[in-house]
Structures are given as C-alpha cells and as structure tokens.
C-alpha cells in the first residue's frame, strides 16, 4: 500500500526539495489509495484518492498518533453512493456528474462546460521546522486544465493557509466562472456558524446560527470597502457551540480585500461542505492559453479546546508570519480628525503638536482636509485626488509641519485616501478615464466620491506616486493612515474597454492592482507604519494586513460600543494591530475612555487643551501606565474572561510569554441596578499556577484611591481557580490591573 508518511518523520529529508510522487492509482481504493495528511501540531486534514482516482477529504480534526491510521479512515465511512468522491471532493468541479455547489466552474476553450479532476501527484517541502508547503496536482483527463492545491501549514500555531492555482494548458483561452480558494468537508454532529455583520459605526456584530440543510452564504459585492456590511471572517463550531475554553471550533478568513463568497452547504449525510473564495458574481475571469490564476488564501485554525486557544494561535501566526512588523513596536498618537475635522490651519496644527507632547504620545497624525487648491478639501465634497497641500491652510507645506512636529518632540504621520476621487477635483477633470464609472449612466456617489480604476497600470503608477512623492519629499514621515471610503458603483473600466479585455475582470484586477501598488510601496519603504482604514473597519483582512502594521476597527469611538467591537475583532486580530482612540464621541469619563483604548494600540483624538487639569493628568497617567504594560498587550497572549454580550462586566487579560506579568482590563457595560458591581470574582487565565503574584491597580484617577488591597500576594492557582474581584462598581466603571510575579 502506498501512502505518504507524516512529514515530521523526515524533517531532514524534507529540508531538501520535495519529491514528486507521481503515483499511478489503480481501481481498488483500499489497496492503492494515495493518502495525503496535512498536519499541524494538533490537527490533521486528510486527503485520499478514491477508486476513481478523485481526491477526497476523509478526515478533518484531531491529528492521529500513527500516520498509517489515516489510510484506514475512508473505509469507515459508508456513504459510498453516486455522491462519494463529489460531496467530499478536495476541490469540487462542475459540469459533469457533480450537482452540488462547486469550487470550480470552467468554460473550456471549445465551449464545453464540464470538468472532472483526477489526482496526479503531490509534493511537500518543509522550509523550516514549523512550516510545510504541500502541493497536490489535479488534472482533467480530457481538457488540459491543471489545478494545484496548496496547503501551507504552521505546525505550532495550528494554522493552515490554503489556496489553488489554476493553469490553462489548453490551446485557447478558457473562462473561469467560479474559482474558489479552498474546499473543505466536515463530518460532525452539528455546525454552528458565527458570522459578522454591520455597517458604518456598527462593525463586527456577531451572529451565531445553527446551520441547517441548504446553503448559507457570506458574501460581499461592494468591490471596494468590501467589509462595510460583512467581513470575510467566521467561526465554525462543531457538534455544539464552542466556548472560550471548550469545544471544537475553526476560525477562518479569506485573505482578500475584494468581493468574497463563502458557502456552507449541508449535504444529505448531514456533513458540511465549505467553499471559500473570490466572489464569482460578475467576475468571470478569462485565462489565456499557458496562463495561470492564483487564488487568495483561506486562512484557518482549528482547536478542540475552545475559541480562546484558537484565537491565540491565530494571533501568534499573524504576529510571526503575516502582520507587518507583528512582533515589533508601535507609535502612540494624537489624531486631529474628531478634534478639528476639516477646520484647521498651520497654527492650529502646531498648537496640537504641543498638545501631543504634553499628553506624552509618540506622534501626531494629520487627518483629512490638508490638500486641494482649485477645489479645496474643506469638506468631503471636493478635492479628493489633488494631493497638493492647500496653500491657505498650509502655506509652508507638509515639510514645515514635519519640522515643527519634530521640534515639538513628536513624530509626524499623515492621512491619505489614494484610491479615490471627488468629481469636484482637478484629477477628475484631467483623468475621467481613470475613474470607475459607466460612461452611459449618471454617476452615483458614495460619500461624494468615486473609485479610481486600479486595473489600469497608469492608475497604479499614480497611486504609488502619491506615497512615493510624500516620502521622498518628507523622509521623516513616520506613519500613514490609508483610507478607502467608497464602494464601487457602476463597475466599468475604461482601461479594460480600451485594451479589449472583459469588464468582468474589473473586481479582481482592482484588488490585484491595489496589491501591486502596496508591493511597490513596501519594496521601497519597508518600515513606515501604516494603518489600514476604510471609513472605519470597511477593509480588514489578512490579504491587506501583510502591508500594514495596524488597522482602524471603526469610526465609532464611543467606549461602550468599542468594548463590544474590540471584543469581536479580538478573535481574529492581535491587540498590537488594533487601533483604539480616546475621543469626545461620548461623555463617559476620560478614565473609562483611556482604559478601553489601552486594550489595543492606544491613540487619542481630542483637543488636549480642552481637558480639565484632572482629566489631563488622568490621560497622561494612562499613557505612562500604557507604556509600562504595552509589551504585554502587544506581545502577550490574550484571554477573554467575561463576555460583554452575556455579562454586565467585560473582562480580558494579556499574559507575557514568561507568565511573569499580566494585565487585566475590566469594563462595566450595563447600568441595570441588578448588575452595578462585580459580586463574584472573575477567574483569570494563562498564569503559572505555581507562581505568586501581586495585583496593582493602574490608571487610578487623580485624587482618588484604589479600593483594592495591593499588598496581598496570590498564587496563580488561586487567581485562576477562585479568581479576583476587581471591584467594578458604578463609581469604578473600568478597572485596569497589573499582575506581576513576586520574586
Ligand atoms: C474615514 C475614516 C476617519 C477619518 C475620515 C476622514 O471616515 O474612517 O477616521 O479619517 O475618513 O475623512
């Protein structure tokens, strides 16, 4: 019996280039099946050929001790009717005998619409002790189309990145009508999907559904700002809903900043089929002879110890392998958006620099409104696209501001929205051909603006040039907030029309164009911190985050709302990437606002001079305390202790790798009489049960005292078994605790 051994048995061998096995299958499944286990430290996805040499998924879940056992899994399942090899196909094609939702749908060069994929060969390459890249080649025996399935595993993090490459070896062009990144198959008792929905200011609202027969689809067709109503991000619990500490759960995301579609289809065996990829809606993609198409990746992690473990794995993976400078440091900042909106000039700004210094942050971030002359950017109706300093507001230019900020002792950052244009702009007047718009229809605007056509290489040059110009003129710029406020209406590209390409390429080529620009930006400017923003959290995904150090979760900075928004983002993104700003959006105390911002990457968006002396001292103290704990918040492990959707107090903590330091954030989220103080202790997590710790309250408001006994020493065992009561009350609505090992 031929079967591949687990890669971990031959690490040295696998350091070499993998071997193409080229196995020739025979008709007898049991004796000749090719078995390909895709393993991480705790999990395995097992693929095996059936008697027709189709590649099927035979196992998803726990990794088995003996690799040889994987070959026996398939025989234990008795769903061997006509659908076997189709329902659980590793990459379901369409047009022949498959009648379920496909991963792949192709019109071949001769117009034929059928594809049947057979296993050809596979190889695995281990790039280091943690990362293995397995490629499996499938082919149609009649039409010369080759699909390579890619599985990149990160063993310690239990993360898999899965994508597909479609190659056209036919004589003429083929058309891709559906081209999913990943196809998975799960056999469990029940399936509970947590998906997210929202809109501007209401991002990441979770919704848990028991999946029933039929198809549940998560998708976006917005073109740009694609996560406005839903992100390509989900949790899938198996058997029963997972909790923080218990249960089987998969956290997944399509790493793509454009239209996406994720289908969950239950088959007649009560098994679940998952197909995730670029949304095929209006996106038939032609592939010339000899060309290949690489899909974005589905990224997922599976845990049978609950959501907490799954998300810590995803955070570790993101920090090490995906987020730009994920293990580095970040700049605290003062932003002027909510402080001034468009109403500022040089003097007002230099005054704010002093405020930034007084507050104690690292940087000042100049937001929207600094550009445009023929059409000054004094509101959001004009000027977008004209990236020259407004001479009235900034007579001495950005260079002067950078110098002034430096003199005031803070770094300088700037807001850009390079993909977009107001019709009231010189750019629009000169380059209407660069704008996505239907030439025969009236224009329709989203926030008074239109989207530039990034499928056009000239537009890519223009967008790259905005950043390149800014950095070459002002090499000391330390930060860019990259915004993207509009969806794509009237999707039509004049460039594609002129070059006689299909309009249906636009949605895909827009994102590819965006990534090309970002590749160029990062090749030339690898170190500048950049925030991914999109009218709040309209674009947050691991496709884009490889170019960005952080993201803006929402324009909604009401701290109470933020507790919920940050909570739900925290399943997928590490705190170091999550920008939280203190603003005047709500009237709650400055302390509560600061405490909420401290659980991620902290910033401010206030007029410092408007703060009362005590509020100023409180904000300053918050920054000093934040600087003392930020290492743990940025690089530690996150434990969600008390869920604001279920409890009156939200509580999260971060623990350092050495378990010698931790921070616990507690926020009251209810004002109902029954719940206005923490009656019971909250159990901590992630500490060393054998270590002793002292608990100290941080960020205590001036002229008040902590109510806690800071002299007591507790064992980790006590803090995790009995817990600790932070004494959250109506007078102490937020409490931040530092937990330090006592020598
Ligand atoms: C978007 C961003 C805000 C701000 C404004 C400026 O809405 O999310 O933070 O930058 O644009 O116009």
XYZ file of C-alpha atoms and ligand atoms in Angstrom:
755
model
C 0.000 0.000 0.000
C 1.426 3.346 -0.970
C 0.888 6.193 1.393
C 2.857 9.276 2.247
C 4.373 9.399 5.708
C 3.894 12.275 8.029
C 6.366 14.999 7.200
C 7.557 15.243 10.736
C 9.110 11.799 10.493
C 11.588 13.013 7.908
C 12.400 16.608 8.720
C 15.892 16.439 7.266
C 14.808 14.803 4.109
C 12.107 17.356 3.709
C 14.510 20.228 4.069
C 15.503 19.162 0.570
C 13.287 19.764 -2.347
C 10.209 17.541 -2.129
C 9.783 14.588 -4.306
C 7.055 14.360 -6.863
C 5.458 11.038 -6.133
C 3.651 10.557 -9.410
C 1.633 7.659 -8.140
C -0.387 5.743 -10.627
C -3.663 4.785 -8.980
C -5.478 1.586 -9.679
C -9.097 0.752 -9.414
C -9.002 -0.710 -5.932
C -9.389 2.002 -3.344
C -8.322 0.032 -0.290
C -5.019 -1.138 -1.650
C -3.881 1.700 -3.781
C -5.223 4.877 -2.291
C -2.864 7.806 -2.123
C -3.204 9.400 1.283
C -2.011 12.941 1.905
C -2.191 14.101 5.507
C -1.955 17.855 6.008
C -0.844 18.003 9.610
C -0.180 20.642 12.211
C 0.840 20.046 15.800
C -2.640 19.001 16.936
C -4.743 18.677 13.801
C -4.963 16.891 10.516
C -6.793 17.363 7.275
C -6.519 14.093 5.395
C -6.927 13.775 1.649
C -7.135 10.446 -0.134
C -7.869 9.189 -3.620
C -10.965 7.067 -4.180
C -11.334 4.221 -6.627
C -11.955 6.650 -9.476
C -8.736 8.477 -8.522
C -10.601 11.553 -7.340
C -9.068 13.336 -4.416
C -11.385 13.381 -1.408
C -11.316 14.721 2.117
C -11.515 11.795 4.516
C -10.729 13.482 7.825
C -10.749 16.892 9.437
C -9.979 17.213 13.111
C -7.551 15.706 15.539
C -4.153 14.556 14.361
C -3.686 10.811 14.828
C -0.667 9.329 16.560
C 0.089 6.865 13.776
C 0.217 8.234 10.293
C -0.564 4.789 8.931
C -4.017 5.028 10.504
C -5.047 7.797 8.113
C -5.264 5.279 5.284
C -7.973 3.384 7.150
C -10.305 6.299 7.717
C -12.072 6.220 4.359
C -13.253 2.632 4.757
C -15.073 3.585 7.952
C -17.484 5.833 6.084
C -20.324 4.140 4.240
C -21.666 6.966 2.166
C -20.420 5.214 -0.939
C -23.177 6.042 -3.381
C -23.025 8.151 -6.511
C -22.045 11.179 -4.492
C -18.987 9.667 -2.871
C -15.974 11.499 -4.190
C -18.120 14.505 -5.011
C -19.582 15.729 -1.737
C -16.215 15.391 -0.058
C -14.071 16.355 -3.058
C -10.898 18.206 -2.217
C -11.804 20.681 -4.980
C -15.279 20.158 -6.403
C -15.587 20.753 -10.116
C -18.757 21.097 -12.159
C -20.493 20.321 -15.422
C -20.320 16.515 -15.367
C -21.780 14.426 -12.555
C -21.418 16.897 -9.715
C -24.714 18.524 -8.808
C -23.692 20.317 -5.607
C -22.113 23.740 -5.136
C -18.760 23.631 -6.944
C -15.413 25.154 -6.063
C -14.525 25.334 -9.733
C -16.562 26.147 -12.776
C -14.827 26.498 -16.151
C -15.846 27.030 -19.750
C -13.145 25.370 -21.805
C -11.594 26.743 -24.987
C -14.058 24.779 -27.145
C -17.067 26.000 -25.175
C -17.514 22.814 -23.168
C -18.530 23.403 -19.557
C -17.543 20.124 -17.889
C -14.532 19.480 -15.705
C -13.580 16.349 -13.781
C -10.452 16.426 -11.703
C -8.218 13.448 -11.027
C -5.241 13.166 -8.734
C -1.852 13.319 -10.480
C 0.931 13.861 -7.938
C 1.904 15.688 -4.787
C 4.964 17.003 -3.044
C 5.775 18.539 0.311
C 8.549 20.942 1.108
C 9.494 21.770 4.651
C 11.011 25.246 4.773
C 11.818 25.123 8.489
C 10.811 23.058 11.491
C 7.460 24.841 11.619
C 6.355 25.398 8.031
C 5.469 22.793 5.423
C 4.097 23.559 1.981
C 2.191 20.723 0.308
C 1.130 20.948 -3.332
C -1.271 18.499 -4.903
C -1.752 18.478 -8.654
C -5.122 17.520 -10.129
C -5.926 17.305 -13.830
C -8.854 16.833 -16.106
C -8.236 13.794 -18.303
C -9.962 15.339 -21.327
C -9.363 19.078 -21.045
C -5.820 20.296 -20.371
C -6.558 22.164 -17.193
C -4.333 21.667 -14.195
C -5.246 22.623 -10.649
C -2.627 22.751 -7.934
C -3.991 22.750 -4.417
C -1.681 24.453 -1.949
C -1.668 23.807 1.791
C 0.845 25.726 3.851
C 0.889 24.578 7.446
C 2.287 26.342 10.504
C 2.668 23.464 12.937
C 2.971 25.210 16.286
C 0.205 27.696 15.564
C -2.134 25.029 14.111
C -2.762 27.367 11.201
C -3.344 26.342 7.590
C -3.197 28.634 4.580
C -4.975 27.031 1.658
C -5.242 28.239 -1.917
C -5.408 26.994 -5.507
C -3.562 27.701 -8.743
C -5.479 27.084 -11.961
C -3.378 26.574 -15.077
C -4.713 26.635 -18.600
C -2.754 24.196 -20.770
C -5.424 24.203 -23.473
C -4.812 25.674 -26.909
C -7.106 28.647 -26.442
C -8.472 30.850 -23.680
C -10.715 29.342 -21.036
C -13.133 31.211 -18.797
C -13.118 30.804 -15.024
C -16.662 31.190 -13.772
C -16.001 30.092 -10.234
C -12.524 29.674 -8.800
C -12.610 29.073 -5.070
C -9.545 29.201 -2.888
C -10.476 26.310 -0.687
C -12.897 23.484 -0.368
C -13.299 21.700 2.987
C -15.535 18.952 4.315
C -16.599 18.326 7.880
C -18.325 15.351 9.442
C -19.708 16.322 12.862
C -22.985 16.140 14.716
C -23.926 19.792 14.201
C -22.434 23.020 12.877
C -22.781 26.450 14.451
C -21.645 29.349 12.333
C -20.698 32.682 13.873
C -20.617 35.331 11.175
C -20.393 39.099 11.484
C -22.485 41.889 10.095
C -22.722 45.624 10.498
C -22.406 48.929 8.747
C -20.598 52.216 9.330
C -20.007 52.626 13.069
C -21.531 49.207 13.785
C -18.786 46.829 12.712
C -18.335 43.186 13.728
C -21.706 42.337 15.191
C -21.654 38.585 15.830
C -24.489 36.256 14.953
C -24.454 32.561 15.773
C -26.602 30.229 13.675
C -27.203 26.519 13.730
C -26.600 25.537 10.120
C -29.447 23.609 8.586
C -29.949 21.912 5.243
C -29.260 24.083 2.262
C -26.586 26.717 1.759
C -25.644 29.618 3.975
C -23.573 32.193 2.117
C -21.424 35.013 3.447
C -20.527 37.435 0.700
C -19.718 40.923 -0.452
C -20.252 42.504 -3.847
C -19.178 46.029 -2.884
C -15.925 45.984 -4.876
C -14.023 48.284 -2.514
C -14.684 48.898 1.197
C -15.979 45.353 0.890
C -16.416 44.685 4.608
C -18.885 47.527 5.116
C -21.703 45.050 5.766
C -19.748 41.858 6.454
C -16.136 40.723 6.727
C -14.777 37.500 5.137
C -14.283 36.197 8.662
C -16.134 33.486 10.573
C -16.126 30.962 13.388
C -17.464 27.473 12.898
C -18.181 25.325 15.951
C -18.610 21.584 15.584
C -21.050 19.362 17.492
C -22.122 22.176 19.852
C -21.357 25.893 20.242
C -17.790 26.281 21.459
C -16.989 28.463 24.446
C -13.772 30.299 25.273
C -12.313 27.255 26.962
C -14.138 24.301 25.459
C -15.338 22.856 22.231
C -14.245 22.276 18.674
C -14.000 25.445 16.683
C -12.487 26.668 13.446
C -11.646 30.347 12.954
C -11.392 31.223 9.289
C -10.895 34.106 6.937
C -10.481 34.646 3.237
C -7.379 36.825 2.929
C -8.714 39.026 0.146
C -9.610 42.724 0.122
C -12.277 42.424 -2.568
C -15.551 40.658 -3.212
C -15.726 37.314 -1.448
C -18.106 34.428 -1.138
C -18.045 31.713 1.471
C -20.616 28.926 1.143
C -21.544 26.454 3.848
C -23.573 23.659 2.295
C -25.025 20.772 4.212
C -25.218 17.550 2.207
C -27.613 14.645 2.518
C -25.344 12.908 5.059
C -25.524 15.935 7.371
C -21.918 16.687 6.519
C -20.817 20.230 5.849
C -19.147 21.408 2.669
C -17.255 24.710 2.729
C -16.261 26.617 -0.416
C -14.462 29.926 0.076
C -13.019 32.279 -2.488
C -13.334 35.403 -4.586
C -16.987 36.143 -5.267
C -17.727 34.850 -8.772
C -20.515 37.448 -9.075
C -19.926 39.456 -12.287
C -16.342 38.202 -12.225
C -15.885 35.612 -14.968
C -12.159 35.624 -15.457
C -10.617 34.668 -18.820
C -7.376 32.743 -18.738
C -5.286 32.715 -21.912
C -3.505 29.552 -23.063
C -0.463 28.926 -20.888
C -1.572 31.346 -18.152
C -2.337 30.546 -14.543
C -4.553 32.123 -11.910
C -3.606 32.118 -8.252
C -6.493 32.468 -5.830
C -6.143 34.248 -2.490
C -5.768 32.019 0.566
C -8.298 30.811 3.078
C -6.574 31.032 6.445
C -7.877 28.902 9.270
C -7.042 27.409 12.586
C -8.850 24.615 14.382
C -8.912 23.965 18.094
C -10.707 21.383 20.184
C -10.082 23.499 23.278
C -12.388 26.383 22.535
C -12.247 29.798 20.956
C -9.597 31.204 23.261
C -6.951 28.699 22.193
C -7.945 29.092 18.531
C -7.625 32.856 18.595
C -4.325 32.803 20.477
C -2.995 30.528 17.747
C -4.220 32.892 15.063
C -2.668 35.882 16.865
C 0.688 34.109 17.163
C 0.593 33.206 13.496
C -0.377 36.745 12.460
C 2.349 38.353 14.541
C 5.030 35.990 13.297
C 4.050 35.433 9.691
C 1.552 37.976 8.379
C 1.117 41.350 10.013
C 3.849 43.780 9.084
C 6.294 44.004 11.971
C 3.938 41.919 14.083
C 6.490 41.384 16.824
C 7.777 44.950 16.752
C 6.573 48.114 18.416
C 4.015 50.789 17.571
C 3.580 54.543 17.976
C 1.021 56.018 20.337
C -0.526 59.037 18.686
C -2.750 62.091 18.713
C -5.018 62.348 15.661
C -6.831 65.580 14.728
C -9.863 64.129 12.944
C -12.504 64.384 15.667
C -10.685 67.372 17.185
C -10.863 69.624 14.105
C -12.495 67.773 11.224
C -11.650 69.871 8.117
C -11.325 73.099 10.027
C -7.635 73.733 10.699
C -4.607 75.647 9.538
C -0.895 75.573 10.216
C -1.157 77.423 13.532
C -3.931 75.274 14.884
C -1.959 72.158 13.972
C 1.299 73.291 15.520
C -0.704 74.050 18.668
C -1.958 70.462 18.607
C 1.633 69.173 18.285
C 2.332 70.763 21.637
C -0.764 69.024 22.994
C 0.574 65.708 21.728
C 3.832 66.316 23.533
C 2.051 67.414 26.700
C -0.037 64.267 26.614
C 3.062 62.122 26.168
C 2.263 60.325 22.892
C 4.869 59.457 20.241
C 3.280 61.012 17.182
C 0.835 63.490 15.702
C -1.376 62.225 12.886
C -2.738 64.808 10.441
C -6.062 63.581 9.079
C -8.221 64.523 6.107
C -8.508 68.093 4.781
C -4.920 69.246 4.144
C -4.956 69.203 0.323
C -6.609 70.564 -2.817
C -6.331 74.107 -4.169
C -8.614 74.634 -7.144
C -11.108 72.559 -5.159
C -10.005 72.870 -1.535
C -10.783 69.931 0.693
C -12.870 71.847 3.216
C -15.476 69.125 3.443
C -15.886 65.702 1.908
C -17.401 67.032 -1.319
C -14.233 68.275 -3.024
C -10.523 67.915 -3.542
C -10.024 64.179 -3.208
C -7.373 63.179 -5.748
C -5.476 66.505 -5.679
C -2.643 65.615 -3.324
C -1.034 69.036 -3.100
C -1.025 70.948 0.174
C -3.767 73.564 0.390
C -1.800 76.809 0.302
C -4.243 78.674 2.516
C -4.250 76.130 5.297
C -0.636 75.036 4.961
C 1.323 77.871 3.272
C 4.635 76.266 4.199
C 3.678 72.765 3.196
C 3.900 69.385 4.865
C 7.681 69.685 5.185
C 7.207 72.583 7.569
C 4.738 70.591 9.669
C 7.152 67.664 9.894
C 9.851 70.047 11.104
C 7.533 71.700 13.624
C 6.358 68.357 14.951
C 9.954 67.224 15.345
C 10.764 70.461 17.146
C 7.791 69.844 19.455
C 9.207 66.394 20.214
C 6.737 64.196 18.345
C 6.826 62.282 15.076
C 4.508 63.155 12.213
C 2.031 60.998 10.314
C -0.430 61.745 7.513
C -3.828 60.638 6.169
C -4.168 59.593 2.528
C -7.024 58.151 0.547
C -5.133 57.388 -2.639
C -7.632 55.074 -4.369
C -10.431 57.620 -4.554
C -11.511 60.845 -6.276
C -14.157 63.552 -5.834
C -15.797 64.583 -9.114
C -15.002 68.095 -7.902
C -11.251 67.748 -8.358
C -8.569 68.515 -10.892
C -7.769 64.821 -11.084
C -11.307 64.083 -12.231
C -11.193 66.920 -14.759
C -7.929 65.681 -16.235
C -8.422 61.930 -15.968
C -12.020 60.949 -16.182
C -10.748 57.833 -17.964
C -9.106 56.738 -14.711
C -12.394 56.662 -12.835
C -14.614 53.600 -12.416
C -17.925 54.759 -13.930
C -20.437 53.626 -16.522
C -19.978 56.047 -19.421
C -23.658 55.824 -20.421
C -25.166 56.234 -16.962
C -25.427 59.073 -14.481
C -22.710 58.920 -11.860
C -23.695 57.722 -8.435
C -21.564 58.680 -5.461
C -20.715 57.127 -2.126
C -19.557 59.831 0.313
C -19.474 62.197 -2.687
C -16.680 60.259 -4.329
C -15.763 57.669 -6.914
C -13.168 54.930 -7.076
C -10.076 55.056 -9.286
C -9.569 52.182 -11.689
C -6.683 50.224 -10.212
C -6.865 47.648 -13.020
C -5.149 50.354 -15.087
C -1.317 50.304 -14.700
C -1.213 54.110 -15.160
C -3.528 54.496 -12.189
C -1.338 52.115 -10.197
C 1.634 54.374 -11.015
C -0.370 57.422 -9.947
C -1.377 55.869 -6.621
C 2.139 54.641 -5.921
C 3.379 58.125 -6.870
C 1.228 59.757 -4.160
C 3.089 57.840 -1.474
C 6.434 57.925 -3.218
C 6.214 61.716 -3.559
C 5.164 62.174 0.015
C 8.001 60.044 1.375
C 10.704 61.342 -0.935
C 9.816 64.966 -0.145
C 9.363 64.227 3.559
C 11.561 61.292 4.510
C 10.771 61.798 8.202
C 7.112 60.934 7.851
C 6.645 58.119 10.336
C 3.094 56.953 9.674
C 0.380 56.798 7.026
C -3.318 56.310 7.605
C -4.505 54.750 4.323
C -8.225 55.287 3.967
C -10.777 53.946 1.484
C -14.263 55.348 1.911
C -16.317 54.344 -1.119
C -17.836 51.213 -2.549
C -17.780 50.640 -6.304
C -20.976 51.680 -8.056
C -21.383 51.420 -11.817
C -18.479 48.997 -12.142
C -16.955 49.749 -15.533
C -13.342 50.233 -16.525
C -12.415 52.398 -19.458
C -8.965 50.817 -19.397
C -10.334 47.285 -19.786
C -12.620 48.520 -22.589
C -9.757 50.255 -24.398
C -7.469 47.245 -24.126
C -10.298 44.955 -25.271
C -10.389 42.996 -22.049
C -13.536 41.713 -20.398
C -15.257 44.039 -17.946
C -15.813 41.042 -15.687
C -12.117 41.199 -14.756
C -12.552 44.528 -13.000
C -13.381 43.448 -9.445
C -10.455 41.023 -9.350
C -7.969 43.234 -11.176
C -8.843 46.139 -8.880
C -7.596 44.184 -5.870
C -4.618 42.773 -7.755
C -3.765 46.360 -8.773
C -4.059 47.510 -5.171
C -1.709 44.741 -4.009
C 0.761 45.631 -6.800
C 0.853 49.213 -5.535
C 1.285 48.064 -1.943
C 4.070 45.684 -3.010
C 5.889 48.628 -4.568
C 5.321 50.828 -1.535
C 6.695 48.153 0.768
C 9.662 47.347 -1.503
C 10.759 50.974 -1.298
C 9.502 51.908 2.166
C 9.535 48.735 4.218
C 9.476 50.327 7.634
C 6.910 53.122 7.730
C 3.993 52.251 9.995
C 0.712 52.205 8.069
C -2.840 51.996 9.342
C -5.439 50.211 7.253
C -8.652 52.229 7.424
C -11.824 52.185 5.391
C -14.457 54.562 6.700
C -13.857 52.696 9.943
C -13.485 48.921 9.534
C -14.592 48.583 5.921
C -11.410 46.759 4.918
C -9.830 44.496 7.492
C -8.311 41.254 6.258
C -5.059 39.328 6.213
C -4.662 39.909 2.467
C -4.086 43.615 3.119
C -2.558 43.337 6.584
C 0.677 41.966 5.209
C 1.368 45.545 4.127
C 0.057 47.265 7.251
C 1.141 47.453 10.850
C -2.348 48.097 12.196
C -5.998 48.746 11.330
C -8.820 51.068 12.324
C -11.692 48.903 13.596
C -14.463 51.502 13.456
C -15.168 55.214 13.374
C -17.386 54.531 16.338
C -15.189 55.508 19.272
C -17.911 55.537 21.928
C -16.014 53.498 24.522
C -19.008 51.398 25.496
C -19.591 50.428 21.874
C -15.871 49.889 21.493
C -15.786 47.273 24.249
C -18.051 45.152 22.043
C -16.396 45.992 18.730
C -12.899 45.326 20.078
C -14.074 42.134 21.748
C -15.253 40.657 18.459
C -12.243 41.772 16.424
C -10.072 40.206 19.116
C -10.974 36.692 17.995
C -9.087 37.292 14.759
C -6.565 40.098 15.248
C -3.867 40.666 17.850
C -4.037 43.753 20.078
C -0.887 45.223 18.525
C -2.791 45.633 15.246
C -5.989 47.075 16.700
C -6.029 50.896 16.923
C -8.174 52.265 19.696
C -8.541 56.009 20.153
C -9.762 58.128 23.027
C -12.189 60.720 21.639
C -15.003 63.024 22.706
C -17.605 60.855 20.991
C -19.240 60.160 24.341
C -19.377 61.891 27.676
C -18.142 58.999 29.798
C -15.118 59.646 31.988
C -11.716 60.133 30.416
C -10.516 57.247 32.546
C -13.034 54.813 31.062
C -12.181 56.042 27.578
C -8.444 55.578 28.178
C -8.901 52.176 29.792
C -10.827 50.950 26.742
C -8.190 52.300 24.343
C -5.417 50.662 26.371
C -6.504 47.131 25.476
C -5.059 47.568 21.970
C -2.848 50.108 20.242
C -3.619 53.311 22.056
C -4.219 56.707 20.494
C -6.091 59.960 21.110
C -8.320 62.183 19.040
C -9.075 65.078 21.368
C -8.109 68.714 21.925
C -5.676 68.374 24.799
C -6.174 71.989 25.881
C -9.865 71.361 26.445
C -9.171 68.823 29.185
C -9.640 69.823 32.818
C -6.431 69.616 34.888
C -7.507 66.324 36.453
C -8.599 64.851 33.132
C -5.286 65.873 31.597
C -3.389 64.291 34.476
C -5.523 61.165 34.072
C -4.794 60.933 30.341
C -1.085 61.487 30.971
C -1.122 58.783 33.608
C -2.896 56.463 31.188
C -0.058 56.884 28.692
C 2.643 56.373 31.307
C 0.890 53.253 32.539
C 0.301 52.098 28.976
C 3.995 52.438 28.212
C 4.693 50.211 31.202
C 2.327 47.443 30.091
C 2.275 47.778 26.298
C 4.835 44.994 25.828
C 2.408 42.561 27.441
C -0.580 43.883 25.499
C 1.276 43.808 22.176
C 3.259 40.613 22.556
C 1.459 38.625 25.229
C -1.357 36.108 24.926
C -4.970 37.232 25.082
C -7.546 35.595 27.353
C -11.158 36.703 27.163
C -12.534 36.244 30.685
C -16.004 37.747 30.757
C -18.129 38.317 27.676
C -19.925 41.703 27.399
C -22.674 40.101 25.292
C -23.502 37.843 28.266
C -22.258 39.589 31.394
C -22.532 43.095 32.875
C -18.748 43.322 33.051
C -16.396 42.694 30.146
C -13.013 41.384 31.107
C -9.931 40.499 29.082
C -6.343 39.867 30.049
C -2.954 39.613 28.406
C -0.179 37.417 29.778
C 3.509 37.636 28.939
C 5.182 34.581 27.448
C 7.153 34.035 30.650
C 3.960 34.304 32.699
C 5.652 36.831 34.942
C 3.414 39.751 34.049
C -0.199 40.172 33.046
C -2.733 42.947 32.577
C -6.447 42.600 33.182
C -8.989 45.067 31.755
C -12.479 45.236 33.267
C -15.321 47.368 31.941
C -18.863 47.796 33.230
C -21.203 47.535 30.254
C -24.566 47.648 31.991
C -26.252 50.198 34.215
C -29.084 47.973 35.368
C -29.489 48.059 39.138
C -29.012 44.302 39.479
C -25.597 44.356 37.900
C -23.896 47.501 39.012
C -20.975 45.863 40.744
C -18.924 42.701 40.432
C -20.409 40.385 43.022
C -18.254 37.404 42.160
C -14.541 37.184 41.420
C -13.513 36.748 37.785
C -11.295 33.785 37.077
C -8.002 34.727 35.479
C -6.280 32.609 32.847
C -2.856 31.893 31.438
C -0.863 32.383 34.651
C 1.556 29.886 36.140
C -0.361 28.131 38.980
C 2.871 27.737 40.918
C 3.944 31.360 40.750
C 2.995 34.069 43.217
C 1.569 37.352 42.004
C 0.743 40.772 43.328
C -2.146 42.784 41.897
C -1.884 46.547 41.456
C -4.468 48.897 40.010
C -3.297 51.052 37.117
C -4.573 54.366 35.838
C -6.270 55.428 39.070
C -7.974 58.807 38.547
C -6.228 61.754 40.258
C -7.334 62.453 43.831
C -8.929 59.024 44.138
C -7.575 55.846 45.628
C -7.833 52.226 44.685
C -10.262 50.177 46.742
C -8.090 47.088 46.356
C -5.597 45.640 48.768
C -2.385 45.893 46.775
C -0.227 44.250 49.442
C -1.821 40.808 49.165
C 0.019 38.052 47.326
C -1.892 35.351 45.442
C -0.818 32.147 43.810
C -1.517 31.729 40.119
C -3.595 28.737 41.157
C -5.784 30.942 43.360
C -6.221 33.614 40.720
C -7.224 31.052 38.106
C -9.382 28.799 40.313
C -11.058 31.235 42.706
C -10.452 34.391 40.688
C -10.092 38.016 41.618
C -12.722 40.654 42.164
C -11.663 43.920 40.503
C -14.412 45.764 42.393
C -16.107 47.204 39.343
C -18.955 49.431 40.504
C -20.917 52.418 39.258
C -18.154 54.582 40.758
C -15.409 52.383 39.327
C -16.773 51.570 35.875
C -13.429 50.499 34.493
C -10.561 48.881 36.344
C -7.157 48.016 34.893
C -4.991 45.637 36.897
C -1.346 44.822 36.570
C -0.497 41.342 37.808
C 3.203 40.912 38.492
C 5.150 37.912 39.654
C 6.578 38.320 43.132
C 10.126 37.032 43.480
C -12.934 57.995 7.351
C -12.065 57.488 8.489
C -11.993 58.539 9.585
C -11.450 59.832 9.019
C -12.301 60.285 7.850
C -11.691 61.464 7.148
O -14.261 58.083 7.730
O -12.549 56.285 8.982
O -11.189 58.082 10.646
O -10.121 59.647 8.627
O -12.457 59.254 6.881
O -12.444 61.903 6.098
